[in-house]
Short mmCIF file of C-alpha atoms and ligand atoms in Angstrom, two decimals:
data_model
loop_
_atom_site.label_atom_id
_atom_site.label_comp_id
_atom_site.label_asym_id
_atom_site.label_seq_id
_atom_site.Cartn_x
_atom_site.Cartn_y
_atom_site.Cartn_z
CA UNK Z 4 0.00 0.00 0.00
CA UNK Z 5 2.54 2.54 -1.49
CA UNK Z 6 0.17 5.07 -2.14
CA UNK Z 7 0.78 8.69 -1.93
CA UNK Z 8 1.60 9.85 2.06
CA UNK Z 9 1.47 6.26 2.72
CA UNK Z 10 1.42 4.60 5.76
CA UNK Z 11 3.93 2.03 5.57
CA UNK Z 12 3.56 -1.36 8.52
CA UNK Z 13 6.08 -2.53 9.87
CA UNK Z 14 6.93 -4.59 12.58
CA UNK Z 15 5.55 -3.27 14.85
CA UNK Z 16 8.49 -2.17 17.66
CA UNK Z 17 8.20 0.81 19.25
CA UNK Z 18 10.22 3.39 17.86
CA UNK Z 19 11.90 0.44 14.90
CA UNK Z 20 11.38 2.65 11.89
CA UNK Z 21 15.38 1.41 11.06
CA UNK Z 22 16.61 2.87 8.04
CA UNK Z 23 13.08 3.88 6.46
CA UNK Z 24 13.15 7.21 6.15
CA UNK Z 25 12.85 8.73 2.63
CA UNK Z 26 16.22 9.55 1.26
CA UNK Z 27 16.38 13.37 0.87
CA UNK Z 28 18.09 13.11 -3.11
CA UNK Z 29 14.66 11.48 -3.95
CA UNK Z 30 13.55 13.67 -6.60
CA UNK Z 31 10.55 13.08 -7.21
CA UNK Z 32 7.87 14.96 -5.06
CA UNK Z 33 5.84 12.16 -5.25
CA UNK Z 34 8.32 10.27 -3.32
CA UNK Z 35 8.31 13.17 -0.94
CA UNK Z 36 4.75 12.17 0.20
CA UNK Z 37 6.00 8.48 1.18
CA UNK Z 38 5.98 9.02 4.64
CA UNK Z 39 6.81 6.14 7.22
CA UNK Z 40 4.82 6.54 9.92
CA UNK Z 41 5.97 4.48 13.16
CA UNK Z 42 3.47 1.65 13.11
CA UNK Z 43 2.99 1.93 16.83
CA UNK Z 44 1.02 5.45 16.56
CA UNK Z 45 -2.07 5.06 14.93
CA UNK Z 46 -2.58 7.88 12.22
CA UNK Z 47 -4.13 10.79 13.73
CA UNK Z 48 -6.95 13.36 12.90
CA UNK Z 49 -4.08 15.71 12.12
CA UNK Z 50 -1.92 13.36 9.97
CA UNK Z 51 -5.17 13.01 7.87
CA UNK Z 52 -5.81 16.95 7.81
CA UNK Z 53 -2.07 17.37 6.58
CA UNK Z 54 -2.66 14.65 3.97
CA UNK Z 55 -6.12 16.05 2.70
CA UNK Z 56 -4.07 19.69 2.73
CA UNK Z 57 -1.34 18.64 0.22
CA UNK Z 58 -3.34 19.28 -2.95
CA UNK Z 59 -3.94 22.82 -1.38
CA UNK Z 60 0.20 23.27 -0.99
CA UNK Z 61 0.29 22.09 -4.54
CA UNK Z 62 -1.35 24.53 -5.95
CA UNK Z 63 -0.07 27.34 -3.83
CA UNK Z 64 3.77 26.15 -5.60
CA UNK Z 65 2.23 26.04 -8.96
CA UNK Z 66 1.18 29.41 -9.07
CA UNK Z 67 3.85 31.06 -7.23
CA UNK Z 68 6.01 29.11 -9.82
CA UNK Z 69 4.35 30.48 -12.71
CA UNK Z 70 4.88 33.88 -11.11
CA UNK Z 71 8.16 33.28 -10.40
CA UNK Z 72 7.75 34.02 -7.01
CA UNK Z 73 9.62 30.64 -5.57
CA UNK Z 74 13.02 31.55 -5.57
CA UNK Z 75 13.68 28.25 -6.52
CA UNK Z 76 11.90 26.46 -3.93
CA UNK Z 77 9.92 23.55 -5.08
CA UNK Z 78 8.45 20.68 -3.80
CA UNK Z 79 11.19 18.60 -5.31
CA UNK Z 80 13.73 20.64 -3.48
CA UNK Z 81 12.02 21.30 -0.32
CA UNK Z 82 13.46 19.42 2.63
CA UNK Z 83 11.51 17.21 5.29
CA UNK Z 84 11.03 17.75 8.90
CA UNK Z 85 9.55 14.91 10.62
CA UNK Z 86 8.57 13.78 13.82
CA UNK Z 87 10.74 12.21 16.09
CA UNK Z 88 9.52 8.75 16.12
CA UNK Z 89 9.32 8.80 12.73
CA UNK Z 90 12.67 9.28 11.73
CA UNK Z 91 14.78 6.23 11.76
CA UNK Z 92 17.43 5.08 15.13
CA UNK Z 93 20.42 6.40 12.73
CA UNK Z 94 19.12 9.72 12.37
CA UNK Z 95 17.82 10.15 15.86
CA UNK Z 96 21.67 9.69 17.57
CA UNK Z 97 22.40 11.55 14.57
CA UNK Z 98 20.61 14.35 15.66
CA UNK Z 99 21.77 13.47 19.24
CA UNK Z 100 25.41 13.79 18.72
CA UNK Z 101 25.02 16.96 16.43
CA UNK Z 102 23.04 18.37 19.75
CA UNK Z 103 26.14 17.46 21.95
CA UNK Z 104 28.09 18.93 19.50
CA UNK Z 105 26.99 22.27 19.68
CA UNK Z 106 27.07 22.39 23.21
CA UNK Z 107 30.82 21.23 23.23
CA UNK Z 108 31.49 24.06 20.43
CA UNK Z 109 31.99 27.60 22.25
CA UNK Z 110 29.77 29.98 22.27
CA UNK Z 111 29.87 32.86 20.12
CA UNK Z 112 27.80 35.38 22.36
CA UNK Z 113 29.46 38.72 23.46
CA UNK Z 114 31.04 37.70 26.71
CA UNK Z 115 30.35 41.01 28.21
CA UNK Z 116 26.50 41.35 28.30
CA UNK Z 117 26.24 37.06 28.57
CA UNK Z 118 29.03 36.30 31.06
CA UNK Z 119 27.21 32.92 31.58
CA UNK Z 120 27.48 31.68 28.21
CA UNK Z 121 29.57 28.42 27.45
CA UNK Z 122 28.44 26.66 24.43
CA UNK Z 123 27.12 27.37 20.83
CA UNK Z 124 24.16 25.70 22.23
CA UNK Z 125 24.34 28.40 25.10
CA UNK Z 126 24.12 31.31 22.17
CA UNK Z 127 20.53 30.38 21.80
CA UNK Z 128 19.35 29.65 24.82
CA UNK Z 129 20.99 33.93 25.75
CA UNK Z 130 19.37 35.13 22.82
CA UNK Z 131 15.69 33.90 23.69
CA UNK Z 132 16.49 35.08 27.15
CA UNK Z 133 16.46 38.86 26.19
CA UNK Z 134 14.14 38.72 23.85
CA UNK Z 135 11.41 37.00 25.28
CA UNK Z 136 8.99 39.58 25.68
CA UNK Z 137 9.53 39.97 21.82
CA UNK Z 138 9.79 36.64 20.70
CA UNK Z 139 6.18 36.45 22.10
CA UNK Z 140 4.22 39.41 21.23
CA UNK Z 141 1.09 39.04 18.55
CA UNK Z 142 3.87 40.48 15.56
CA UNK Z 143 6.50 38.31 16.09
CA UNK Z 144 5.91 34.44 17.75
CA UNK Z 145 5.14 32.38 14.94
CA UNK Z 146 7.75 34.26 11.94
CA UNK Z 147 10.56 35.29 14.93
CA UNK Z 148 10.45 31.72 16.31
CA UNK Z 149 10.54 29.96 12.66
CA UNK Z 150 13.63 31.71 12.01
CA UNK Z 151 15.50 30.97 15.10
CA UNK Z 152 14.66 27.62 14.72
CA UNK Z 153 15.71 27.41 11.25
CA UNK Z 154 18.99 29.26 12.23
CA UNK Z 155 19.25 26.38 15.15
CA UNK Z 156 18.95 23.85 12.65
CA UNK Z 157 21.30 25.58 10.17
CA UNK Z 158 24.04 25.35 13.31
CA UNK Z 159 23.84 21.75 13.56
CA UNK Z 160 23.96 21.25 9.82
CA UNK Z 161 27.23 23.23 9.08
CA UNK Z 162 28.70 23.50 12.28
CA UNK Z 163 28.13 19.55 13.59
CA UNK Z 164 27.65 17.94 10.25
CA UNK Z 165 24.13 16.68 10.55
CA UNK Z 166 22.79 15.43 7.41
CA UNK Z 167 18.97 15.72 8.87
CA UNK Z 168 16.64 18.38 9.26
CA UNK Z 169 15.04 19.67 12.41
CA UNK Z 170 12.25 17.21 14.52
CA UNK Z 171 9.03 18.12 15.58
CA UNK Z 172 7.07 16.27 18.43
CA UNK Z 173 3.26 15.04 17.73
CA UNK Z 174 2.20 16.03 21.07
CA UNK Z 175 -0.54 13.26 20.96
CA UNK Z 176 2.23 10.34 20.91
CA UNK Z 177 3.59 11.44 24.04
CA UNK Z 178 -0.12 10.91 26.02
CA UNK Z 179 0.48 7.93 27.01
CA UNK Z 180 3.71 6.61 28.81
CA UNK Z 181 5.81 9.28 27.18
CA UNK Z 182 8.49 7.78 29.77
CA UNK Z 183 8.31 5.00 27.16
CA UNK Z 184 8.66 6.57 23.99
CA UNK Z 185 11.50 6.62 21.37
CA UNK Z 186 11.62 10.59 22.21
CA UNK Z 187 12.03 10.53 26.02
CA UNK Z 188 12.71 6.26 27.47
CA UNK Z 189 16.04 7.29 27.95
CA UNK Z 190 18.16 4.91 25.85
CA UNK Z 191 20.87 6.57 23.27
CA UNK Z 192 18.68 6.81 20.19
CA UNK Z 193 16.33 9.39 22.49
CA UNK Z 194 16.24 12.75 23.40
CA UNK Z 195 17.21 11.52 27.15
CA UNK Z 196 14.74 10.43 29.90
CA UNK Z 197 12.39 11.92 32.76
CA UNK Z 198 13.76 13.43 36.04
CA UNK Z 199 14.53 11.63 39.25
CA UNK Z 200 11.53 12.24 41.79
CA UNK Z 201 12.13 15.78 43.61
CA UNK Z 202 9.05 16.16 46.66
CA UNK Z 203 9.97 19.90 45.99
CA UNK Z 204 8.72 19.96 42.53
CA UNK Z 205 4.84 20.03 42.65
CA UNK Z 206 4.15 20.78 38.80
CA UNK Z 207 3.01 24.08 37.14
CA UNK Z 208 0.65 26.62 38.58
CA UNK Z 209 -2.12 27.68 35.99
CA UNK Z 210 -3.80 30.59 37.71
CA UNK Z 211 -7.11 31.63 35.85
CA UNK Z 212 -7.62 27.61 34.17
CA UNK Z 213 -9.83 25.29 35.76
CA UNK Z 214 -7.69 23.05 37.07
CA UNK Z 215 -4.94 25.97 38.58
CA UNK Z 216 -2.32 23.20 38.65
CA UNK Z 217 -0.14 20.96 36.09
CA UNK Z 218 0.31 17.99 38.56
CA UNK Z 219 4.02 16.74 38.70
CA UNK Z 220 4.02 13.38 36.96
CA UNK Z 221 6.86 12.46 39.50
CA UNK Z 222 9.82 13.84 38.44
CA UNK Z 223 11.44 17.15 38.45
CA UNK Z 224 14.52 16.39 39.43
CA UNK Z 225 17.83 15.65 38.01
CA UNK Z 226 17.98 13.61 34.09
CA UNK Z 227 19.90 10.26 34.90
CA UNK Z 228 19.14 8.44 31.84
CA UNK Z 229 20.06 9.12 28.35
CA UNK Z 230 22.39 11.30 25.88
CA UNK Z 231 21.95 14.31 27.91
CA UNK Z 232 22.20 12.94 30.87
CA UNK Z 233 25.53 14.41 31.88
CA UNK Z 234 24.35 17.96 30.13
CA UNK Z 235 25.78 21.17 31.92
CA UNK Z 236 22.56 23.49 31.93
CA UNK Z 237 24.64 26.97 32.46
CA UNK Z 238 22.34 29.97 31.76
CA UNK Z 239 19.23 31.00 33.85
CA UNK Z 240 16.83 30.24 35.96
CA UNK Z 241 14.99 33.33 35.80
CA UNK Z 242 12.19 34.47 38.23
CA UNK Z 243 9.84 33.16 35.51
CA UNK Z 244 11.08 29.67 36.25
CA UNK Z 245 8.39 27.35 37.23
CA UNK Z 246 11.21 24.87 38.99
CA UNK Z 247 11.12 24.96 42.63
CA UNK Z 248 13.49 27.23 43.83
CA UNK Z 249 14.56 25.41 47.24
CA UNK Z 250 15.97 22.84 44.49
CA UNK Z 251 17.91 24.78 41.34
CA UNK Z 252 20.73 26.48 42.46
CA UNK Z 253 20.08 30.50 41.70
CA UNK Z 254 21.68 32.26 39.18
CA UNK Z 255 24.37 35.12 40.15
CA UNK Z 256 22.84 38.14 38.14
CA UNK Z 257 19.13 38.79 38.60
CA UNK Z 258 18.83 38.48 34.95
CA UNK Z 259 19.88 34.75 34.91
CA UNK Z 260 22.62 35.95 32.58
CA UNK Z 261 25.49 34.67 34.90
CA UNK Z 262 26.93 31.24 34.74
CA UNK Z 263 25.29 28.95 36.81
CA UNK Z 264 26.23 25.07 36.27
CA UNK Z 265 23.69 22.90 36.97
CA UNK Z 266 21.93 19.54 36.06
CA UNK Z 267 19.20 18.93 33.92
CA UNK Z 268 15.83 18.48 35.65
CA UNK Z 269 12.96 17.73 33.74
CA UNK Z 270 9.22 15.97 34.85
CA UNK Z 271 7.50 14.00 31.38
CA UNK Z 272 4.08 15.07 31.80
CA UNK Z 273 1.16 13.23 29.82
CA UNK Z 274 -1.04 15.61 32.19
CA UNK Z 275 0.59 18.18 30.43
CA UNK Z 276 0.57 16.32 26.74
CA UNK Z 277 -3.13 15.68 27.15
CA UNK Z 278 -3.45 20.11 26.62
CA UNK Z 279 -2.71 19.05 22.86
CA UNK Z 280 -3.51 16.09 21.69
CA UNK Z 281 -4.63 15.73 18.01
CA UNK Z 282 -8.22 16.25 18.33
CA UNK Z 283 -7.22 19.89 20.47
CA UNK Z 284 -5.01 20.68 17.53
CA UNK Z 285 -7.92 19.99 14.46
CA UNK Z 286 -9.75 22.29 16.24
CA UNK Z 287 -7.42 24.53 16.54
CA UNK Z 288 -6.36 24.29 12.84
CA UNK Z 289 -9.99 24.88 12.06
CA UNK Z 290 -10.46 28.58 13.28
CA UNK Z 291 -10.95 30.39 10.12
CA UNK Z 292 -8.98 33.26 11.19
CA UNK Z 293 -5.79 34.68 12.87
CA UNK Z 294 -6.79 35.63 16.09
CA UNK Z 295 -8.56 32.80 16.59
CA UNK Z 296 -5.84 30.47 16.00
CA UNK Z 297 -3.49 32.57 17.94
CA UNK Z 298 -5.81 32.89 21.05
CA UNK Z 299 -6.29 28.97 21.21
CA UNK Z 300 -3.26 28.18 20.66
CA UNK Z 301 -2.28 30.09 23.62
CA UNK Z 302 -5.39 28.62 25.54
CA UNK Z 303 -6.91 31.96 25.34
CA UNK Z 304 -9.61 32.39 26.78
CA UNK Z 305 -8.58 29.72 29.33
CA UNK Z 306 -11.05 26.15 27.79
CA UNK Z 307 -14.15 25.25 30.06
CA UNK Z 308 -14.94 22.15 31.30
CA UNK Z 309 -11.70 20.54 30.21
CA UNK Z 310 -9.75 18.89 32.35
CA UNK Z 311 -6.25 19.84 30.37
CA UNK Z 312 -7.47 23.52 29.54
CA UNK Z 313 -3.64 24.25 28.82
CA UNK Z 314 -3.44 25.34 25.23
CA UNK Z 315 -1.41 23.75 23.04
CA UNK Z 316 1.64 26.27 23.00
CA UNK Z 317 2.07 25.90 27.45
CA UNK Z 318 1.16 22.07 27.39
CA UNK Z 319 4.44 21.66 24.70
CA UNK Z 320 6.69 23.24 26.95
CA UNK Z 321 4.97 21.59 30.02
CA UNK Z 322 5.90 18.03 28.33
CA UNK Z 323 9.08 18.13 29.63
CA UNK Z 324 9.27 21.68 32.26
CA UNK Z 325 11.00 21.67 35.31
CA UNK Z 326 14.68 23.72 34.78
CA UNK Z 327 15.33 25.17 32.32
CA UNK Z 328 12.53 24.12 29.92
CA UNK Z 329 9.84 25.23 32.82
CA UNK Z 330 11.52 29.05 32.49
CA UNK Z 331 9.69 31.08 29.59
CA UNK Z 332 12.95 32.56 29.33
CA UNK Z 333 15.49 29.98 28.76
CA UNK Z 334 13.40 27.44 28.15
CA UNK Z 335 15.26 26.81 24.83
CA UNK Z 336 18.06 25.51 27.51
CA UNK Z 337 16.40 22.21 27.42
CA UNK Z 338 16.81 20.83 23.69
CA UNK Z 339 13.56 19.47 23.57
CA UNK Z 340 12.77 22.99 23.28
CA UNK Z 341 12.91 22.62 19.38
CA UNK Z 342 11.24 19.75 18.72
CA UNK Z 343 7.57 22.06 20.44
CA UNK Z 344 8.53 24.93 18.35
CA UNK Z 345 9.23 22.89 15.48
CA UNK Z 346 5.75 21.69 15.63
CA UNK Z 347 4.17 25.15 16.48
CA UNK Z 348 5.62 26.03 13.20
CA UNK Z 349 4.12 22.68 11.67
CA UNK Z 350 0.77 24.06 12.89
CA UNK Z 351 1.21 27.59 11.96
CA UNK Z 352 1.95 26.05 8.15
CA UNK Z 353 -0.70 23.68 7.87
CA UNK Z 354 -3.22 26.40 9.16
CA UNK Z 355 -1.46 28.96 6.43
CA UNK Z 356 -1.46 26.02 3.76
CA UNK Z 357 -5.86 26.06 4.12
CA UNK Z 358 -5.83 29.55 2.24
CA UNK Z 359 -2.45 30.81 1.54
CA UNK Z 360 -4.11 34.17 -0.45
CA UNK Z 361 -5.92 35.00 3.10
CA UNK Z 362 -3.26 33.29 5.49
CA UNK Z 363 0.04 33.78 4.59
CA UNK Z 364 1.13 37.14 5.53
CA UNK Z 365 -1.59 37.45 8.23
CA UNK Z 366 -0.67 38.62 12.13
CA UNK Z 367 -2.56 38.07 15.12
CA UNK Z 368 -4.40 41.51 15.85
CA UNK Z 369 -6.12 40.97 19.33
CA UNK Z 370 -4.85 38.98 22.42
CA UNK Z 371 -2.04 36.64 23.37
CA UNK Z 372 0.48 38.05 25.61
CA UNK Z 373 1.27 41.14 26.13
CA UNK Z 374 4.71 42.24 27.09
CA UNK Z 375 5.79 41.17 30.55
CA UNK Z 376 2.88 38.92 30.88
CA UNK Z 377 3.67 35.44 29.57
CA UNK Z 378 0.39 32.49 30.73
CA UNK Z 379 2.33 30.05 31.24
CA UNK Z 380 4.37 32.08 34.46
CA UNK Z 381 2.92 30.38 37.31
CA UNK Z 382 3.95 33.20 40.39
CA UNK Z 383 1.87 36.01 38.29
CA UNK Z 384 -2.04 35.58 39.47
CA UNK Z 385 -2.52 39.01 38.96
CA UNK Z 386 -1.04 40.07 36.18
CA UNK Z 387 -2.56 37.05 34.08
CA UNK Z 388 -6.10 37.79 35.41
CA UNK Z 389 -5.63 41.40 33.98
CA UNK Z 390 -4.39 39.54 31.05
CA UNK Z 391 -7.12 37.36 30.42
CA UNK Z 392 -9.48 40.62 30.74
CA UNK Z 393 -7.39 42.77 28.23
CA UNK Z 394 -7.65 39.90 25.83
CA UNK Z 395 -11.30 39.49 25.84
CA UNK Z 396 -11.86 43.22 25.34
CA UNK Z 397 -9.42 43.14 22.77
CA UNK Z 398 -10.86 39.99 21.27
CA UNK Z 399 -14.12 41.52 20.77
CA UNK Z 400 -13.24 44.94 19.19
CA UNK Z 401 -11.08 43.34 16.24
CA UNK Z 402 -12.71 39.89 16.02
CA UNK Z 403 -13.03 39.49 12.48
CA UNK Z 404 -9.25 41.61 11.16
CA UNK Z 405 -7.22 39.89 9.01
CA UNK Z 406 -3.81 42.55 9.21
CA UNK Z 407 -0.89 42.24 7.15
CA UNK Z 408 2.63 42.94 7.98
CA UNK Z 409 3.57 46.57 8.60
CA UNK Z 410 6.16 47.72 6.75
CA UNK Z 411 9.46 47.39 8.08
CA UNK Z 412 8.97 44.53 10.67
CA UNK Z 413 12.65 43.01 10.79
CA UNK Z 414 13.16 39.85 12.76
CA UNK Z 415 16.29 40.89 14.75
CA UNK Z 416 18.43 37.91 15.50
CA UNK Z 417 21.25 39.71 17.24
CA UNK Z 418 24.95 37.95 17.18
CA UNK Z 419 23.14 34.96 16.04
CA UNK Z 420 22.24 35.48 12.52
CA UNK Z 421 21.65 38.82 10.20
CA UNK Z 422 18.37 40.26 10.52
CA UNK Z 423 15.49 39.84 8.20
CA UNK Z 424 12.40 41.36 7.43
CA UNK Z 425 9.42 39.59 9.03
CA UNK Z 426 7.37 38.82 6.28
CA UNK Z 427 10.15 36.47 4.86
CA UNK Z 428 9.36 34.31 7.64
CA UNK Z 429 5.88 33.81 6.80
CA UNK Z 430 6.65 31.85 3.47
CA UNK Z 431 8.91 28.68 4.63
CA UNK Z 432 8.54 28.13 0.89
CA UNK Z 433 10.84 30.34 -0.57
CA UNK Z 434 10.93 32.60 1.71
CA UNK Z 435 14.75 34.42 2.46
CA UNK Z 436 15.84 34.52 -1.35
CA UNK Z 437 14.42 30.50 -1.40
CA UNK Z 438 16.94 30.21 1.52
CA UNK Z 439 13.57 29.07 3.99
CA UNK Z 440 12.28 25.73 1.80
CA UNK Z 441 11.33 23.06 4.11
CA UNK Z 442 8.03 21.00 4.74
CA UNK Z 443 6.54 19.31 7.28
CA UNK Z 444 5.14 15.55 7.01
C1 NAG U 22 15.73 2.76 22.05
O1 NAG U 22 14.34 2.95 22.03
C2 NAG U 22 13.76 2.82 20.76
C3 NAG U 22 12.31 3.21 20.87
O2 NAG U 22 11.65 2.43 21.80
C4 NAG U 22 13.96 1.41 20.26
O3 NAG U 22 13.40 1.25 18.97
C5 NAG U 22 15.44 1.13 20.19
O4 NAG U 22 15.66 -0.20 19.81
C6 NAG U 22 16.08 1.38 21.54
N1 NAG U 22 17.52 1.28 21.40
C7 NAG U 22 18.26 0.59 22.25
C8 NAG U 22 19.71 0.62 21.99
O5 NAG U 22 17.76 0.00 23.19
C1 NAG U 23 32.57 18.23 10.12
O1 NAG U 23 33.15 17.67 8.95
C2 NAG U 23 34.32 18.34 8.54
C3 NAG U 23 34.75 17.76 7.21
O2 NAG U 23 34.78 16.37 7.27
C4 NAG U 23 35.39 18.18 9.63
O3 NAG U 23 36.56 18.87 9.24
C5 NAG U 23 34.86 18.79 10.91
O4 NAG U 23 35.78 18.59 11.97
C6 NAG U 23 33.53 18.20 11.30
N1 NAG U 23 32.98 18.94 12.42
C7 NAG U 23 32.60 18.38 13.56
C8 NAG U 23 32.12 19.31 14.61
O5 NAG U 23 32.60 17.18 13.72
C1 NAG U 24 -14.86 23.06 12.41
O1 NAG U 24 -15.70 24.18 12.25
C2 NAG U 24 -16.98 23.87 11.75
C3 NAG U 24 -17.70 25.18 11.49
O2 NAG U 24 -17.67 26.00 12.59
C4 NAG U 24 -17.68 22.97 12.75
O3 NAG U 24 -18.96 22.61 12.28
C5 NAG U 24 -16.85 21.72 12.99
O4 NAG U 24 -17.43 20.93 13.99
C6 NAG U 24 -15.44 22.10 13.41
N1 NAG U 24 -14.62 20.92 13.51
C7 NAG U 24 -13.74 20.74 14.49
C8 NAG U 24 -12.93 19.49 14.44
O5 NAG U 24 -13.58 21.54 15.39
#
C-alpha cells in the first residue's frame, strides 16, 4: 500500500522505523509524500488533515512558480522535517550527537553582556532570554520563532555535520507513557529520559484555568538516563522559572545571565501532553482566522470544562518543564525545546497552507500576551487575570481583522544570525531569497 503519504507497517516495535526514512536526493515529489509513519502510533486526525491539505500546498507552488515568485523552492527541493519517532534510530543519535556537539562548540555570544554563556548551544538559549517579551508578542511568535529555529537547525547542519533536518514532536504520541517513547525512554537513540523524583517539585501553577495546577508526573529532578544525561545546563533560571526554587541552584545576576552550572531536571508530563492532543489541535487548525488560532493556541480564553485547559503552545513546553525548559525565558536551555517549536511552526503552516491568499502574511491583531505577561508564568495571578481581561476586550473589538505585515517589521536575530524582514518568515517556501524551503510531514 505505497500510495501517496502512505502509511507504511512494519513490525511493529516501538520506535523500529530502522533505516526507512525517505532519502532526501529522492527527486521526485511524489516520493516526498512516502511518509513512514511508526506503526505503533495510529494515524491521527491531524496526519489526515495534513494529507487532505497537500493538494492545497500544490497549488499554492504552482502558481507562485508560474509567477516566479519561488526563488527556486519547489516541492522537489524542499526538505523534510519529521517527527521524532518517525525518523529512523540512525538519524535520531544523529541528531543526538550533532546536539552534543553544539554544546561542546563555544559559544559565540558577546562575553560582556552574557558572562554565563559556554556553548554554541548556550548562544541560543541567551538570545531567547532577552528577547522573550519579543519573541512572544502578537507580531512576532510564529515568523521570529521559525527563524531561530531554522537558524538552530542551520548550526547543527554546518557546524556539527548533521545530514537531517530539524524534529518536531506530535504532542498526541507522548499521552500515554511518554516515559516510554523513542523521544524521552532514555536509551541513546532518544532525546534523554524523565527526572529523578524531587518532593519539591509540585508541577506548574495555571492561575485563571480550571484546574490551577499541572500535577508533577513524579519527576522534576535531576535527568539520569540518556544522551543528555551528563548535560551542563549553564544559563538561567529566571524568576519566571516554574522549577522549585529550594531545588535549582540561583543564578548570580538577577537576569539569569550569569553562569550557573547545573543539572538537567525535567518531569515527562502526559497531564501536560493531554493540553494538545490531536483532536485539540484539528480544532485549533480549524479557526478560520488569525486571532482565533493565535488565542487557542495560547489557551486563550482559558477552555471550560476541560480537564487539560492548557493550550497547546504551554502544554508543549509543560511536556518536559522543570529547569530550564519550565523558564519562559530559557526554556530553549532544554533541547527538547525545538522539537515544540518545530511543531508550532508545523501548525502555523498547515493552518497557512488552508488559504495561503488569506493566510500567509496574516498577524494576530487581538490577544495573546502582552509584554511582561507570559500564561504560562505560574507566580503572576494578577497580572494574568488582567491579562485574560485585556484579551477578551481586545478579542471583541477586532474579532473578524485579518492585518498584514507593517512595513518594516525586521526579525532581529542579534549575534546569532543577520536580521530579516518579518514577512520572509511567513513563506517557509521560498521565503529568504528561497533560503527558507522546508516542509513538514
Ligand atoms: C531505544 O528505544 C527505541 C524506541 O523504543 C527502540 O526502537 C530502540 O531499539 C532502543 N535502542 C536501544 C539501543 O535499546
Ligand atoms: C565536520 O566535517 C568536517 C569535514 O569532514 C570536519 O573537518 C569537521 O571537523 C567536522 N565537524 C565536527 C564538529 O565534527
Ligand atoms: C470546524 O468548524 C466547523 C464550522 O464552525 C464545525 O462545524 C466543525 O465541527 C469544526 N470541527 C472541528 C474538528 O472543530
Amino acid at each position: 500500500m505505497l500510495t501517496t503519504w502512505s502509511y507504511l507497517l512494519l513490525p511493529a516495535l516501538l520506535g523500529g522505523v530502522r533505516g526507512v526514512a525517505v532519502a532526501d536526493s529522492v527527486l521526485s515529489w511524489q516520493g516526498k509524500y512516502q511518509v513512514h509513519r511508526n506503526p505503533f502510533y495510529p494515524v491521527d486526525v491531524v496526519e489526515k488533515f495534513a494529507e487532505s491539505s497537500i493538494p492545497k500546498v500544490e497549488a499554492y507552488m504552482k502558481k507562485k512558480i508560474a509567477a516566479g515568485k519561488n526563488n527556486g523552492c519547489t516541492l522537489e527541493n524542499a526538505v523534510v522535517r519529521r517527527e521524532w519517532s518517525d525518523m529512523s534510530i540512525e538519524m535520531r543519535e544523529e541528531y543526538v550527537a550533532a546536539t552534543k556537539c553544539l554544546m561542546n562548540l563555544p559559544g559565540i555570544a558577546p562575553r560582556d553582556k552574557f558572562p554565563g554563556v559556554v556553548s554554541r548551544f548556550d548562544d541560543f538559549v541567551a538570545y531567547h532570554m532577552v528577547h522573550a517579551a519579543q519573541l512572544h508578542d502578537m507580531l512576532h511568535l510564529f515568523a521570529a520563532h521559525r527563524y531561530y529555529v531554522w537558524v538552530y537547525e542551520q548550526a547543527l547542519r554546518n557546524e556539527c555535520n548533521y545530514t537531517g533536518y530539524q524534529p518536531y514532536m506530535n504532542y498526541d504520541r507522548y499521552t500515554k507513557e511518554p516515559e516510554k517513547s523513542p523521544l524521552f525512554n532514555g536509551n541513546s537513540s532518544s532525546m534523554g529520559g524523565t527526572g529523578e523524583y524531587d518532593p519539591n517539585y509540585i508541577g506548574v501553577n495555571q492561575p485563571a484555568r480550571n484546574p490551577n495546577l499541572i500535577k508533577s508526573a513524579g519527576g522534576g529532578g535531576c535527568v539520569k538516563s540518556g544522551p543528555f544525561s551528563d548535560m551542563v545546563v549553564n544559563l538561567g533560571p529566571t524568576s519566571s522559572s516554574t522549577a522549585p526554587k529550594n531545588s535549582v541552584p540561583r543564578n548570580p545576576q538577577s537576569n539569569g545571565l550569569g553562569l550557573n552550572p547545573r543539572c538537567l531536571r525535567r518531569d515527562i508530563n502526559a497531564a501536560a501532553a493531554l493540553g494538545a492532543t490531536a483532536a485539540k489541535m484539528l480544532t485549533l487548525l480549524n479557526n478560520t482566522d488569525m486571532n482565533g488560532f493565535y488565542n487557542e493556541l495560547l489557551g486563550n480564553p482559558p477552555p471550560k470544562n476541560d480537564p487539560y485547559p492548557w493550550g497547546v503552545h504551554t502544554a508543549g513546553h509543560y511536556i518536559h518543564a522543570v529547569d530550564p525548559g519550565g523558564d519562559p525565558s530559557s526554556s530553549p536551555g532544554d533541547p527538547v525545546f525545538y522539537f515544540h517549536h518545530g511543531a508550532l511552526d508545523r501548525l502555523w503552516w498547515l493552518w497557512q497552507m488552508q488559504d495561503p491568499e488569506m493566510r500567509l502574511n496574516v498577524i494576530p491583531t487581538a490577544g495573546g500576551m502582552p509584554p511582561g505577561s507570559m500564561p504560562h508564568r505560574g507566580e503572576r495571578r494578577g497580572a494574568l487575570g488582567r491579562w485574560v481581561d485585556w484579551v477578551l476586550a481586545k478579542r471583541q473589538e477586532h474579532e473578524h481583522e485579518m492585518n498584514n505585515i507593517p512595513a518594516g517589521s525586521v526579525i532581529d536575530l542579534e549575534f546569532l544570525a543577520p536580521s530579516i524582514p518579518l514577512v520572509e518568515a511567513h513563506d517557509q517556501l521560498g521565503g529568504l531569497g528561497g533560503k527558507f524551503c522546508y516542509i513538514y510531514v
